[in-house]
Short mmCIF file of C-alpha atoms in Angstrom, two decimals:
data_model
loop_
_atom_site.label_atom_id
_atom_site.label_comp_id
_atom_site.label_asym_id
_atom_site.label_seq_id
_atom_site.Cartn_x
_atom_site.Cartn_y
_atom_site.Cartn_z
CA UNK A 1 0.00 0.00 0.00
CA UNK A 2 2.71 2.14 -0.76
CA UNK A 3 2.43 5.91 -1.94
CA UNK A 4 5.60 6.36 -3.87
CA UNK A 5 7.56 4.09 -6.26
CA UNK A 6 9.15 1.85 -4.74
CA UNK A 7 12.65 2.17 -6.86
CA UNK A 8 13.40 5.57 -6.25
CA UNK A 9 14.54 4.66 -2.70
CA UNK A 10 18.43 4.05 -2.64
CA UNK A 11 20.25 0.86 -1.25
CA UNK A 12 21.07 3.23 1.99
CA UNK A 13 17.21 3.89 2.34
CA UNK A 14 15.82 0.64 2.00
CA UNK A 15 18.18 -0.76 4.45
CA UNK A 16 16.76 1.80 6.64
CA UNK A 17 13.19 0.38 5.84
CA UNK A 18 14.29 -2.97 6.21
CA UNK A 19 15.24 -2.20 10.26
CA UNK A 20 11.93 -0.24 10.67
CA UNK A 21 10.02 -3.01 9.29
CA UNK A 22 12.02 -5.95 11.60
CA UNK A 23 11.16 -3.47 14.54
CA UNK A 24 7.95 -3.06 13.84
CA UNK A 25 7.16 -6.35 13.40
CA UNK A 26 4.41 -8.22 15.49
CA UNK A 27 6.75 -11.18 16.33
CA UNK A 28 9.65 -8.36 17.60
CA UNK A 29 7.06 -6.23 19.32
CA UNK A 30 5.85 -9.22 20.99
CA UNK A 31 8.87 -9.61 22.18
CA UNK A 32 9.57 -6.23 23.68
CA UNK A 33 6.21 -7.09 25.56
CA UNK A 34 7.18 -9.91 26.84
CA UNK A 35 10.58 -8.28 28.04
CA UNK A 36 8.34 -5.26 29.75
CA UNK A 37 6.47 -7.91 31.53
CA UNK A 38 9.43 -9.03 33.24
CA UNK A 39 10.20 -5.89 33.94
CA UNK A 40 6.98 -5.60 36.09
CA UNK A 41 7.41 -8.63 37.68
CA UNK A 42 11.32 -8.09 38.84
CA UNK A 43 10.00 -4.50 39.90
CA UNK A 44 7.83 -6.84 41.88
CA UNK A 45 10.07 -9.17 43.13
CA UNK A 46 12.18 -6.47 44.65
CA UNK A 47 9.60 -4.88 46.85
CA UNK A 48 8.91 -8.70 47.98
CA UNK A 49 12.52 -9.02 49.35
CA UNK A 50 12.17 -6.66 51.70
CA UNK A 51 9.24 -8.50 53.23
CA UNK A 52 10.70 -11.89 53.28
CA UNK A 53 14.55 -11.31 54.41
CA UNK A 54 13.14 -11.83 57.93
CA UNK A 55 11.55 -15.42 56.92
CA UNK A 56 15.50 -17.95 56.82
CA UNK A 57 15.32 -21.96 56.55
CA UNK A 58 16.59 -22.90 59.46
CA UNK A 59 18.75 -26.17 59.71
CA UNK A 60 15.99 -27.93 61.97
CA UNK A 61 13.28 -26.28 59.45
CA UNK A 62 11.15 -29.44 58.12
CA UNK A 63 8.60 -27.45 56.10
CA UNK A 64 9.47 -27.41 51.97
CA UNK A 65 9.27 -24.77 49.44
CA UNK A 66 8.02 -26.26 46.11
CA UNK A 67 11.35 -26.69 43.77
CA UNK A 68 9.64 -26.38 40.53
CA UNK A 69 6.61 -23.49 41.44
CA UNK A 70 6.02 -22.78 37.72
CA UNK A 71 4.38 -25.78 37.52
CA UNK A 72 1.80 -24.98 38.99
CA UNK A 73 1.64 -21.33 38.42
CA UNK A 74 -1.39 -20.54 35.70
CA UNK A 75 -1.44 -16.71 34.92
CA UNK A 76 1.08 -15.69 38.17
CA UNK A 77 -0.98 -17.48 41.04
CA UNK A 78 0.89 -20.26 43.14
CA UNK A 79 -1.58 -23.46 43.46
CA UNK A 80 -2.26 -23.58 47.14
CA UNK A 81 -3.51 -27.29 47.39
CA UNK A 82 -0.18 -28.67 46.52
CA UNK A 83 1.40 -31.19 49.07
CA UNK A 84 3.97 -30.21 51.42
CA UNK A 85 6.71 -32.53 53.38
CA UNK A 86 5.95 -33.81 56.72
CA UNK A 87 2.16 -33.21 56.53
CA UNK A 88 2.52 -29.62 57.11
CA UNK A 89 -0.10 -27.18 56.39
CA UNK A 90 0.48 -24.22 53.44
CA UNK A 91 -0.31 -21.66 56.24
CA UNK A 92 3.08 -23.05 57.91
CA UNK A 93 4.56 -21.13 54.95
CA UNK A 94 4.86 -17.48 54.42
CA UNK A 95 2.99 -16.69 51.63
CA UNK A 96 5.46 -14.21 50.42
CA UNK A 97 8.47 -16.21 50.31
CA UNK A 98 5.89 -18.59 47.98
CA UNK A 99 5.00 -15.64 45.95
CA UNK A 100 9.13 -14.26 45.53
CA UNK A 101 9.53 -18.17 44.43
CA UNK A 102 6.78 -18.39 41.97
CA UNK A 103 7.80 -14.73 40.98
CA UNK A 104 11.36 -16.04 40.25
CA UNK A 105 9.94 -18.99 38.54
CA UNK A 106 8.43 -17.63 36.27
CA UNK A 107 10.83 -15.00 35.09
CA UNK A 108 12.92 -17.89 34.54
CA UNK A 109 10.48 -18.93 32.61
CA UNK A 110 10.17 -15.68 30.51
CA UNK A 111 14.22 -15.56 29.73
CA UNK A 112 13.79 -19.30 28.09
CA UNK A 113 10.48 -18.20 26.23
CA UNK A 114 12.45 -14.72 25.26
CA UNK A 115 15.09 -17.03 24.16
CA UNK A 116 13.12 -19.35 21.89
CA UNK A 117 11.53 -16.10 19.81
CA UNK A 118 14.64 -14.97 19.39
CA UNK A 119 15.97 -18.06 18.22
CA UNK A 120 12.71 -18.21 15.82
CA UNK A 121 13.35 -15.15 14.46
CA UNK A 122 17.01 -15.54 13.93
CA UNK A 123 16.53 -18.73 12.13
CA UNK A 124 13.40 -17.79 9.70
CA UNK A 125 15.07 -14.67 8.39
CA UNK A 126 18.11 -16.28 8.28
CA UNK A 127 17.25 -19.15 6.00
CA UNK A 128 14.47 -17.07 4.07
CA UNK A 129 17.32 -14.81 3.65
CA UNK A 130 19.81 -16.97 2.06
CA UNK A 131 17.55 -18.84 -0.14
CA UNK A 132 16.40 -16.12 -1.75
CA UNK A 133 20.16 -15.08 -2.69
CA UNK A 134 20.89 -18.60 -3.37
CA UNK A 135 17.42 -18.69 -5.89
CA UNK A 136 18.43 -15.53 -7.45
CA UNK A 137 22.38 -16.24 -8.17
CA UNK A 138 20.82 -19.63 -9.88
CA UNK A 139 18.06 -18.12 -11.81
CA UNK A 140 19.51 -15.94 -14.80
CA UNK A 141 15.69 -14.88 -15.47
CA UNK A 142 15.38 -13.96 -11.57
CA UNK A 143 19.15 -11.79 -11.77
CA UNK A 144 18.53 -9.97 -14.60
CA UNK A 145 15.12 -8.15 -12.67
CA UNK A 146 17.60 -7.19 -10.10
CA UNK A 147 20.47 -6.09 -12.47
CA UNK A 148 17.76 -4.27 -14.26
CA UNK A 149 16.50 -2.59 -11.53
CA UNK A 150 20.07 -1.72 -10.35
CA UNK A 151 18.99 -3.53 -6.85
CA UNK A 152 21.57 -5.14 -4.82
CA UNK A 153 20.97 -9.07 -4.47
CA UNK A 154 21.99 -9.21 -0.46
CA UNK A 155 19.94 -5.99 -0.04
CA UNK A 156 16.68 -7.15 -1.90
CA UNK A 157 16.66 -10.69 -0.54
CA UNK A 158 16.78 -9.41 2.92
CA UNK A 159 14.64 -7.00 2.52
CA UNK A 160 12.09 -9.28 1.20
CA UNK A 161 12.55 -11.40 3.86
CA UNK A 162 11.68 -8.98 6.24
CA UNK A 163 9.28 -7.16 4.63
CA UNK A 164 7.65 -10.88 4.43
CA UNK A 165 7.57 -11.94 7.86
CA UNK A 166 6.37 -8.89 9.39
CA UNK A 167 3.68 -8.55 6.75
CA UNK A 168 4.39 -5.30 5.64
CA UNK A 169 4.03 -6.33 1.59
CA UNK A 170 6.70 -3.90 0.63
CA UNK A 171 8.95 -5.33 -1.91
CA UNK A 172 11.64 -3.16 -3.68
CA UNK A 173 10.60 -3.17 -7.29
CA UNK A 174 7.69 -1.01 -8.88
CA UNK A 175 6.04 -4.09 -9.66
CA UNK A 176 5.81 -5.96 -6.64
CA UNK A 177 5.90 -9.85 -6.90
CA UNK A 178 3.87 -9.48 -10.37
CA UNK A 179 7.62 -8.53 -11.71
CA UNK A 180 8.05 -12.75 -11.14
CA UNK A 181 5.08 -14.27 -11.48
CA UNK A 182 6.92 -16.73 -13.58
CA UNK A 183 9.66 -17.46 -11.27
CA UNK A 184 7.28 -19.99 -9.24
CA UNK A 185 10.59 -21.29 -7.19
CA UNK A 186 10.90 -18.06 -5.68
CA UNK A 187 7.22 -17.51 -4.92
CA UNK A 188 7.50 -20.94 -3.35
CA UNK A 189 10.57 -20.07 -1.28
CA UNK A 190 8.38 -16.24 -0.18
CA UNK A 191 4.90 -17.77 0.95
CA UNK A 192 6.02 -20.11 3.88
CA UNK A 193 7.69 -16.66 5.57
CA UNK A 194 4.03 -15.40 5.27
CA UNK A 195 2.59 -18.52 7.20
CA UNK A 196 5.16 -18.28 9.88
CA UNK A 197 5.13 -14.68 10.64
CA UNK A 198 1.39 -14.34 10.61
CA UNK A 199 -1.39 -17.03 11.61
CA UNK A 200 0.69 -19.72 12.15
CA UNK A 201 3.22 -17.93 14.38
CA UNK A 202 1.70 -19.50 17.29
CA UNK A 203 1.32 -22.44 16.25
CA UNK A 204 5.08 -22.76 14.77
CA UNK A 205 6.05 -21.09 17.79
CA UNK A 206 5.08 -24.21 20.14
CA UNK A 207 6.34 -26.70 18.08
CA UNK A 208 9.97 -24.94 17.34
CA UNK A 209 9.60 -24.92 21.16
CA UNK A 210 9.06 -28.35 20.92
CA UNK A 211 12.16 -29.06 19.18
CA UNK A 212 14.24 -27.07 21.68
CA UNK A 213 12.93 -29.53 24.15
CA UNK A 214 14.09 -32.45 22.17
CA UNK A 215 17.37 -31.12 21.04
CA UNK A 216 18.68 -29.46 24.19
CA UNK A 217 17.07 -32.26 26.50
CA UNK A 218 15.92 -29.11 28.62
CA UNK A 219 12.46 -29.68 31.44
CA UNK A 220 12.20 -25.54 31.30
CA UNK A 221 11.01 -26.27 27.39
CA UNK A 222 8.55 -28.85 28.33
CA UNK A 223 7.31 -26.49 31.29
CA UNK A 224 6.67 -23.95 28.90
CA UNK A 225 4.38 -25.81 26.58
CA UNK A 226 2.47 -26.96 29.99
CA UNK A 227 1.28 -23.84 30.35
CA UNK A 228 1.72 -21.84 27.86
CA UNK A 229 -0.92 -18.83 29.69
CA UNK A 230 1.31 -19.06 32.61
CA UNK A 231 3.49 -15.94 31.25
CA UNK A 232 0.82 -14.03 29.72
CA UNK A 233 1.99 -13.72 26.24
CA UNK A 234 -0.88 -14.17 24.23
CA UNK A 235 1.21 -15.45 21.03
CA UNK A 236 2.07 -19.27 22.52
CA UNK A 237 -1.12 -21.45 22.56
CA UNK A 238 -2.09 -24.55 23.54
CA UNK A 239 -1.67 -27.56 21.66
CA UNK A 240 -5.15 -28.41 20.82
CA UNK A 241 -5.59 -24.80 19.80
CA UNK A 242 -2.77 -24.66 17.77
CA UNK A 243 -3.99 -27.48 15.64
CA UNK A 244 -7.52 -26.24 15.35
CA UNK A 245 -5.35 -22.85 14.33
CA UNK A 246 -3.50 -24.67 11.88
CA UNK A 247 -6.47 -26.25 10.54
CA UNK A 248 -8.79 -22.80 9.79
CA UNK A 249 -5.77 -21.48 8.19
CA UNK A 250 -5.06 -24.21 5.70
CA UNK A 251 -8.90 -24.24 5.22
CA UNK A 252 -9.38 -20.61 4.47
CA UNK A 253 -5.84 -21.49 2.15
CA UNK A 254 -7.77 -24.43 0.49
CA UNK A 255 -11.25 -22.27 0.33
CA UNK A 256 -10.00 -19.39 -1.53
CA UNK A 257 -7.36 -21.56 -3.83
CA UNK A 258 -10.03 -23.52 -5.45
CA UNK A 259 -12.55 -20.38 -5.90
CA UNK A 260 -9.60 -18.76 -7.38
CA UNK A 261 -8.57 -21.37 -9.72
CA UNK A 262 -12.26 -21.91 -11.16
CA UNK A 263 -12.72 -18.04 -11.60
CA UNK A 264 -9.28 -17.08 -12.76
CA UNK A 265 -7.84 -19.96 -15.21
CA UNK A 266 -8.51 -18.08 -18.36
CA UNK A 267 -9.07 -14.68 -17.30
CA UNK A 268 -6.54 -11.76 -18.36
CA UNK A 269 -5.01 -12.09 -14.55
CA UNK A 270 -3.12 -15.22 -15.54
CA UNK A 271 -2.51 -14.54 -18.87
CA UNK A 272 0.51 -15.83 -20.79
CA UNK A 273 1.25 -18.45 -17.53
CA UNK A 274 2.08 -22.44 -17.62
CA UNK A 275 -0.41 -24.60 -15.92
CA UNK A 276 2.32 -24.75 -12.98
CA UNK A 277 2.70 -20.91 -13.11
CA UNK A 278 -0.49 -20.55 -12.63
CA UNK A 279 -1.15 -22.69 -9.73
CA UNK A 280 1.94 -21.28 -8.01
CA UNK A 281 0.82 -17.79 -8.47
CA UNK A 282 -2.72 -18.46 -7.79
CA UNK A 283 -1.39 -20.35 -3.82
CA UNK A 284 0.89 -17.37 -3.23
CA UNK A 285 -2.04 -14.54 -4.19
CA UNK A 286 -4.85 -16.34 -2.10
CA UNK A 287 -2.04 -16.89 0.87
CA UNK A 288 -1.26 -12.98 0.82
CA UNK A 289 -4.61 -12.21 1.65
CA UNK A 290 -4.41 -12.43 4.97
CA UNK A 291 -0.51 -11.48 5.38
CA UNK A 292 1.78 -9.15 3.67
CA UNK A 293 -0.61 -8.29 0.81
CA UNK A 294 1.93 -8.97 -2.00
CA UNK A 295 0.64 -9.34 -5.06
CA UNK A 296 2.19 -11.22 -8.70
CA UNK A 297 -1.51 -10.37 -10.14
CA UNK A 298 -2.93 -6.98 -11.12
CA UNK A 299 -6.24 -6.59 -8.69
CA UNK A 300 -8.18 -4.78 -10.69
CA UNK A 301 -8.32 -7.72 -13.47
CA UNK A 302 -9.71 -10.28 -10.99
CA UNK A 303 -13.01 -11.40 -10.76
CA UNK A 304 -15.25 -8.97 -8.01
CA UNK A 305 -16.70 -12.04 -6.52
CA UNK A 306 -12.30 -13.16 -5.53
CA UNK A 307 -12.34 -9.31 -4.99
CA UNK A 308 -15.25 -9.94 -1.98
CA UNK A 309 -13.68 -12.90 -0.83
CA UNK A 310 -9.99 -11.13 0.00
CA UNK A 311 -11.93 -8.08 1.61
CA UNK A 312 -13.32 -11.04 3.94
CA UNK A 313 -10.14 -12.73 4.83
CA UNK A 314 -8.28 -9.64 5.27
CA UNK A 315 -11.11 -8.40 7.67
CA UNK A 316 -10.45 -11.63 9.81
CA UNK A 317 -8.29 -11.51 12.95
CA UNK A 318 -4.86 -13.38 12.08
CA UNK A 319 -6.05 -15.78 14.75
CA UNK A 320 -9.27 -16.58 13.58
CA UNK A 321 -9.76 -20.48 14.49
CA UNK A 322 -12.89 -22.70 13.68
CA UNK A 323 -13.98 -23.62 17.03
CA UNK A 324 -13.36 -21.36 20.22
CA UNK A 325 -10.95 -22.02 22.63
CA UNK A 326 -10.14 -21.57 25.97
CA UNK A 327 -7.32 -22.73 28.08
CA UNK A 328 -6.88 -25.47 26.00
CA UNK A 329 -10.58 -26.89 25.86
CA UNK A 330 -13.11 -26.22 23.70
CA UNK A 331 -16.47 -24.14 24.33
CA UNK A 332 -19.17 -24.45 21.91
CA UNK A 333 -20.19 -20.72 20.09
CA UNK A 334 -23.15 -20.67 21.54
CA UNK A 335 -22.06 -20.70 25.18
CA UNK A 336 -22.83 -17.95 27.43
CA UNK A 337 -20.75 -16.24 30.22
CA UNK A 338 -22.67 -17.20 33.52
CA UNK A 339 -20.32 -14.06 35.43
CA UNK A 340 -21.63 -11.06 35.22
CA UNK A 341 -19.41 -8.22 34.38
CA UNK A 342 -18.80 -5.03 35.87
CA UNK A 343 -19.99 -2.22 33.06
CA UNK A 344 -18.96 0.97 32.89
CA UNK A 345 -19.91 4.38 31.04
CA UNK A 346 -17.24 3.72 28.04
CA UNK A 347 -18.18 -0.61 27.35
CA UNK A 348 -21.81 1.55 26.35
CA UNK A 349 -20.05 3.92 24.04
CA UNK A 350 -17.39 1.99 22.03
CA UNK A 351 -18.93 0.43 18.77
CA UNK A 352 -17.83 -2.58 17.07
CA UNK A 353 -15.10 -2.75 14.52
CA UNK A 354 -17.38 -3.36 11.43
CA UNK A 355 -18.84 0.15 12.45
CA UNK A 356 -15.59 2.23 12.73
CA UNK A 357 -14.74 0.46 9.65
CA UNK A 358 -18.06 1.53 7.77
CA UNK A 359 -17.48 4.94 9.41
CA UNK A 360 -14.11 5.20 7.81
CA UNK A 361 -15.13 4.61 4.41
CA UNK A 362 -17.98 6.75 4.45
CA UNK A 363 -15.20 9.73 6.03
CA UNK A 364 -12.90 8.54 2.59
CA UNK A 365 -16.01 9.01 0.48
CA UNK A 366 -16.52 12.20 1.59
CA UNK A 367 -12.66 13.16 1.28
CA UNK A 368 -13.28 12.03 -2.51
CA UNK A 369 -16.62 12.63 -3.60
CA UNK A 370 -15.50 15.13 -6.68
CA UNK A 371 -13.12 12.46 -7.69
CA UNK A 372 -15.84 9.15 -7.29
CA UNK A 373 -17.87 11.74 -9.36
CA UNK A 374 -14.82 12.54 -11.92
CA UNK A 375 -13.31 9.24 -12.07
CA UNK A 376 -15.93 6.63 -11.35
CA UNK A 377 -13.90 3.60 -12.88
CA UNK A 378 -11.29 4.33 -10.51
CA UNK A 379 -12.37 5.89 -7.53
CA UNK A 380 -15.36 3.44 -6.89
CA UNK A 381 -16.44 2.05 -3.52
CA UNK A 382 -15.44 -1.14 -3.88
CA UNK A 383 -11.90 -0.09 -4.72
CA UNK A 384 -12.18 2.14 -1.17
CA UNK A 385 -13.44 -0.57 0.61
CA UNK A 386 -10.20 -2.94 -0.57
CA UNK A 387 -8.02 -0.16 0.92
CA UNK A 388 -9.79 0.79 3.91
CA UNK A 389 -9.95 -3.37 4.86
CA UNK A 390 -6.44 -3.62 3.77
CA UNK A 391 -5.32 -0.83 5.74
CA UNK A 392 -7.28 -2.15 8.74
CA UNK A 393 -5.98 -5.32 8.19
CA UNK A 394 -2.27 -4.70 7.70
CA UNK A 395 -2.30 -6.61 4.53
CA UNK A 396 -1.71 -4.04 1.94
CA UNK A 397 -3.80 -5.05 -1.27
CA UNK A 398 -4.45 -2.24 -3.60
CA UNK A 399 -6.63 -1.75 -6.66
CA UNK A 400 -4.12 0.43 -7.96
CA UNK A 401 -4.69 3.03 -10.49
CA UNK A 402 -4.76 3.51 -14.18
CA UNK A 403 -5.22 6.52 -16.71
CA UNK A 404 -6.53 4.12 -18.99
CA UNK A 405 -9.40 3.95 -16.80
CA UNK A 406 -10.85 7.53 -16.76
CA UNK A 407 -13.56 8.58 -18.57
CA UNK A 408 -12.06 11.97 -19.51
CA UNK A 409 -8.35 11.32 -20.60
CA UNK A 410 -6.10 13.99 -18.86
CA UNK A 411 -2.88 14.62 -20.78
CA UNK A 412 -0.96 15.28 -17.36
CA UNK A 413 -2.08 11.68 -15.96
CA UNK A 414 0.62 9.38 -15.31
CA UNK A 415 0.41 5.99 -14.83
CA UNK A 416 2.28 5.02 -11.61
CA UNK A 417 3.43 1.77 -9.96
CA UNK A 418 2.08 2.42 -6.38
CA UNK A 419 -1.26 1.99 -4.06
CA UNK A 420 -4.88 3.19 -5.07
CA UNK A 421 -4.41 5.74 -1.67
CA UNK A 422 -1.53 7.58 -3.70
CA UNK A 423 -3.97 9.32 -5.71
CA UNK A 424 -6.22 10.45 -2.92
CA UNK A 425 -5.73 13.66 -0.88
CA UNK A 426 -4.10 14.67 2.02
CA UNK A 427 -6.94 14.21 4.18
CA UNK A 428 -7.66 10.74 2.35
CA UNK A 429 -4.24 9.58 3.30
CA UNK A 430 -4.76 11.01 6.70
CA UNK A 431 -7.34 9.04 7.63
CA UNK A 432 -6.00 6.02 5.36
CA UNK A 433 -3.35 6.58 8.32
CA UNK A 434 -5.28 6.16 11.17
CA UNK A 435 -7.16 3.08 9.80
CA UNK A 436 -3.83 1.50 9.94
CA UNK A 437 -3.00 2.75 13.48
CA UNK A 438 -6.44 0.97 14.52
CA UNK A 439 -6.52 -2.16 12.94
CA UNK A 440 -2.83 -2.92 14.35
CA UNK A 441 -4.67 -2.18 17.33
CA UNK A 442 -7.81 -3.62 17.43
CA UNK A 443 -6.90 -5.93 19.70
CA UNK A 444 -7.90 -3.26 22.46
CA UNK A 445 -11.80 -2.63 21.49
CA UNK A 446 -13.08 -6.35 20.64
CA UNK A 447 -15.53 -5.83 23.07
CA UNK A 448 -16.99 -2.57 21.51
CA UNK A 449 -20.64 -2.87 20.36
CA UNK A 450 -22.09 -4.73 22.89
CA UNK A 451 -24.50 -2.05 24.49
CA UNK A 452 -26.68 -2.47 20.94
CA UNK A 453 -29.24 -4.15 19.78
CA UNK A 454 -30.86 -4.87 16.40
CA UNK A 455 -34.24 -6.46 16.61
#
């Protein structure tokens, strides 16, 4: 969804990008979240000490402290019905030297989890990385778009890579992806970095976890995948939710593959492709639509009815699963809280998503009414509501725009390789701007809407 050409950038700038993008990542931010939490806790811990230096084992002391406290820690809290040596009673135990342990447990617990994302993030850039050098020093057809484009091979293949996995769908040619939509190995090599950065992250997460365990022979890995709540980091799931995870991602994958396929063979999309081409480019389009947003197919030649489709997927949360879960069990939908919940004055005024999103669009049609009336081929609503979802959703699909499109030809038109949004105005792009800022966001207001009522 860019707003400027994405060649006139120099190698110097888009190695700039390229460490904006890995910080701004969700993985990386995760990360600094997780590290703040500790912070918290060790803040915590500290104030505990003072409490507690009075409370020393003694040598004659028969009562035990539990050895292994995160355990049986879910979301910070000690379990208090554990058994303790010599059939003495919990109260026999100060409760803050039991809260400093389970404290220091599980900040133990944090360093090893910090550890592992590091690890995962080291070792998917790292490999994405090389393979795309190693892909494009192979392919002759694949090195002369770089040589072309005067774009250094280290510099684009990293970039990519990053750009990739933090779904940010900025890739350094004018083009995009559509520049190799025959070069299916590298589209092959791109759309597993999507996967793993997105809505299978926690899912890929626990099982590179896994293989820690296994390699490293390590209990603190095995602990982790216990309870994977324990540490509040909402990006490591349980294992039965993971698969369900797994399984509504490869379905949605499957869903939109097949629709795509029967609406798109022959159409002037996939023009001038193989068979194989085809199906390559058709996996990697559908698989974008809920990630990076890269494209190797002009938008505005497919089908509305795939148009529809990827303005549903991209309005999905990345962690959209098939049946709900909870703690590792499953709840059927139509399940209703028996707690009651404290409202307050704001729960009655926040709406839903769907509405700020409708309220957005109709903000962006006002921004742009002289051009919808001026330009109706290319400023249409549909085309709005691709950008104003894609925005929302972080994906970065565009319509695009094209002089060939207008109804009155303008001599100073110039047909550009960037997003639909770069011909809006200011305030267009303005509010363009803060769609973004919400829908990386919207994590905070899922529970906006609730106060109404259609009947």
């Amino acid at each position: 969804m860019s707003t400027v050409e994405m060649e006139v950038f120099s190698n110097a700038q888009l190695i700039l990008l390229t460490i904006f993008m890995f910080l701004g990542g969700e993985v990386f931010t995760s990360l600094l979240g997780l590290q703040l939490m500790k912070f918290k806790r060790s803040h915590q811990i500290q104030k505990t000490e003072n409490k507690i230096d009075r409370f020393s084992t003694d040598a004659d002391c028969s009562t035990s402290i539990p050895t292994n406290a995160f355990d049986q820690i879910e979301l910070g809290v000690t379990s208090q019905d554990q058994q303790l040596g010599n059939d003495q009673k919990p109260d026999s135990i100060p409760e803050s030297r039991i809260s400093f342990q389970a404290q220091e447990s599980i900040n133990r617990a944090s360093d090893l989890l910090a550890f592992s994302i590091l690890c995962y993030l080291l070792v998917v850039h790292l490999l994405g990385s090389v393979s795309i050098s190693i892909y494009n020093n192979t392919i002759p057809s694949a090195n002369e778009v770089l040589r072309k484009k005067g774009l250094n091979l280290i510099t684009f293949s990293v970039f990519t890579t990053v750009s990739t996995f933090a779904n940010c769908g900025f890739v350094p040619t004018n083009e995009n992806m559509m520049v190799f939509k025959k070069n299916s190995g590298l589209l092959l090599i791109i759309f597993p970095q999507l996967l793993l950065g997105n809505t299978l992250y926690p899912a890929c997460l626990r099982y590179f976890i896994w293989f820690l365990s296994k390699i490293t022979k390590r209990s603190e890995f095995a602990d982790l995948l216990k309870n994977p709540r324990a540490l509040g980091y909402d990006h490591l799931f349980s294992d039965l939710h993971s698969i369900f995870l797994a399984i509504t991602v490869f379905g949605f994958i499957l869903a939109q593959f097949v629709l795509f396929c029967l609406l798109e063979w022959h159409s002037g999309a996939t023009a001038g492709l193989t068979a194989y081409e085809k199906l390559v480019g058709s996996l990697f389009q559908v698989v974008n639509s809920r990630h990076a947003g890269e494209s190797v197919f002009d938008l505005s030649l497919i089908t509305p009815a795939i148009i529809v489709l990827f303005v549903l997927m991209m309005y999905l949360p990345p962690y959209t699963s098939f049946l709900p879960i909870k703690d590792g069990k499953c709840f059927p939908a139509t399940e209703k809280k028996t707690r009651a919940k404290r409202k307050n004055i704001l729960d009655y005024l926040l709406f839903s998503q769907l509405t700020y999103i409708v309220l957005f669009v109709i903000l962006i049609c006002i921004t742009e009414r002289e051009k919808l009336k001026e330009d109706p081929l290319n400023f249409n609503l549909l085309s709005i509501v691709v950008e104003v979802i894609s925005g929302y959703g972080n994906v970065g699909f565009s319509m695009g725009y094209s002089c060939g499109r207008q109804l009155k030809p303008s001599n100073n038109c110039k047909d550009a390789s960037y997003g639909f949004a770069g011909k809006w105005s200011t305030q267009g792009k303005f509010i363009l701007i803060i769609v973004m800022f919400f829908g990386r966001l919207k994590k905070f207001n899922t529970k906006g809407g609730k106060a109404w009522r259609l009947s």
